[in-house]
Tab-separated table of C-alpha atoms in Angstrom:
chain	number	residue	atom	x	y	z
M	1	MET	CA	-34.323	25.143	-24.146
M	2	PHE	CA	-37.478	23.939	-26.289
M	3	ARG	CA	-37.230	20.760	-23.956
M	4	THR	CA	-38.167	23.447	-21.076
M	5	TYR	CA	-41.004	25.470	-23.229
M	6	ARG	CA	-42.305	22.161	-24.643
M	7	SER	CA	-42.852	21.087	-20.399
M	8	ILE	CA	-44.397	24.333	-19.297
M	9	LYS	CA	-46.798	23.861	-22.078
M	10	PHE	CA	-47.453	20.253	-21.080
M	11	LEU	CA	-48.285	21.227	-18.199
M	12	PHE	CA	-51.138	23.261	-18.969
M	13	THR	CA	-52.394	20.710	-21.748
M	14	GLY	CA	-51.699	17.489	-19.856
M	15	PRO	CA	-54.631	17.628	-17.333
M	16	LEU	CA	-57.181	18.927	-20.294
M	17	ILE	CA	-56.140	15.881	-21.879
M	18	LEU	CA	-57.210	14.120	-19.058
M	19	VAL	CA	-60.520	15.212	-18.937
M	20	PHE	CA	-61.570	14.481	-22.188
M	21	LEU	CA	-60.090	10.938	-21.991
M	22	PHE	CA	-62.460	11.102	-18.952
M	23	PHE	CA	-65.016	12.444	-20.587
M	24	VAL	CA	-63.993	10.048	-24.071
M	25	ASN	CA	-64.272	6.660	-21.179
M	26	LEU	CA	-67.722	7.777	-19.318
M	27	THR	CA	-69.382	8.151	-22.894
M	28	THR	CA	-68.069	4.980	-24.744
M	29	SER	CA	-67.367	2.583	-22.010
M	30	PRO	CA	-69.009	3.360	-18.740
M	31	HIS	CA	-68.083	0.311	-16.914
M	32	GLU	CA	-64.473	-0.182	-17.754
M	33	TRP	CA	-62.287	2.299	-16.576
M	34	TRP	CA	-59.380	2.369	-19.389
M	35	PHE	CA	-58.957	6.057	-18.619
M	36	GLN	CA	-56.691	5.229	-15.194
M	37	TRP	CA	-53.802	3.515	-17.350
M	38	ALA	CA	-54.099	6.535	-19.870
M	39	ALA	CA	-53.440	8.885	-15.804
M	40	LEU	CA	-51.054	7.293	-14.810
M	41	GLY	CA	-48.665	7.897	-18.026
M	42	ILE	CA	-49.747	11.302	-18.777
M	43	GLY	CA	-49.234	11.428	-13.885
M	44	ILE	CA	-45.943	10.107	-14.340
M	45	ALA	CA	-44.694	12.803	-18.214
M	46	TRP	CA	-46.537	15.539	-15.823
M	47	VAL	CA	-44.463	14.965	-13.264
M	48	ILE	CA	-41.630	14.945	-14.940
M	49	SER	CA	-42.424	18.171	-16.615
M	50	LEU	CA	-42.704	19.553	-13.565
M	51	LEU	CA	-39.084	18.911	-12.452
M	52	ARG	CA	-38.138	20.144	-15.718
M	53	VAL	CA	-39.363	23.270	-15.338
M	54	LEU	CA	-38.641	23.784	-11.628
M	55	ARG	CA	-35.221	23.231	-12.053
M	56	LEU	CA	-34.784	25.969	-14.035
M	57	LEU	CA	-36.850	28.005	-11.876
M	58	ILE	CA	-34.045	27.150	-9.183
M	59	PHE	CA	-31.278	27.739	-11.758
M	60	LEU	CA	-33.049	31.604	-12.274
M	61	GLY	CA	-32.951	31.932	-9.300
M	62	GLY	CA	-29.439	31.650	-8.501
M	63	ILE	CA	-28.443	33.716	-11.292
M	64	ALA	CA	-30.416	36.370	-9.855
M	65	ALA	CA	-29.017	35.768	-6.631
M	66	LEU	CA	-25.983	35.893	-8.185
M	67	ALA	CA	-26.747	38.692	-9.732
M	68	ALA	CA	-27.845	41.130	-6.845
M	69	TYR	CA	-24.809	39.846	-5.105
M	70	VAL	CA	-22.348	40.917	-7.290
M	71	ARG	CA	-24.183	43.925	-8.170
M	72	THR	CA	-24.172	45.062	-3.953
M	73	ARG	CA	-20.712	44.603	-3.844
M	74	ARG	CA	-19.450	46.567	-6.682
M	75	TRP	CA	-21.753	49.592	-5.348
M	76	ASN	CA	-19.386	49.228	-1.870
């Protein structure tokens, strides 16, 4: 569960890190775009984090659907 929490956190902090790196690149060396390599790495990590969070949401949705099904079957 801790890995999923870190993934949710990274979904918000990853883009902020990229914005910071973009401005650092723009101010230090505007003619050399090293920022794109950092964006590639952080983008791959961001997609993996997104998939991890989506997997948890699908799992929780399945548990909620099962609970709703069991609840309706018990009352009939």
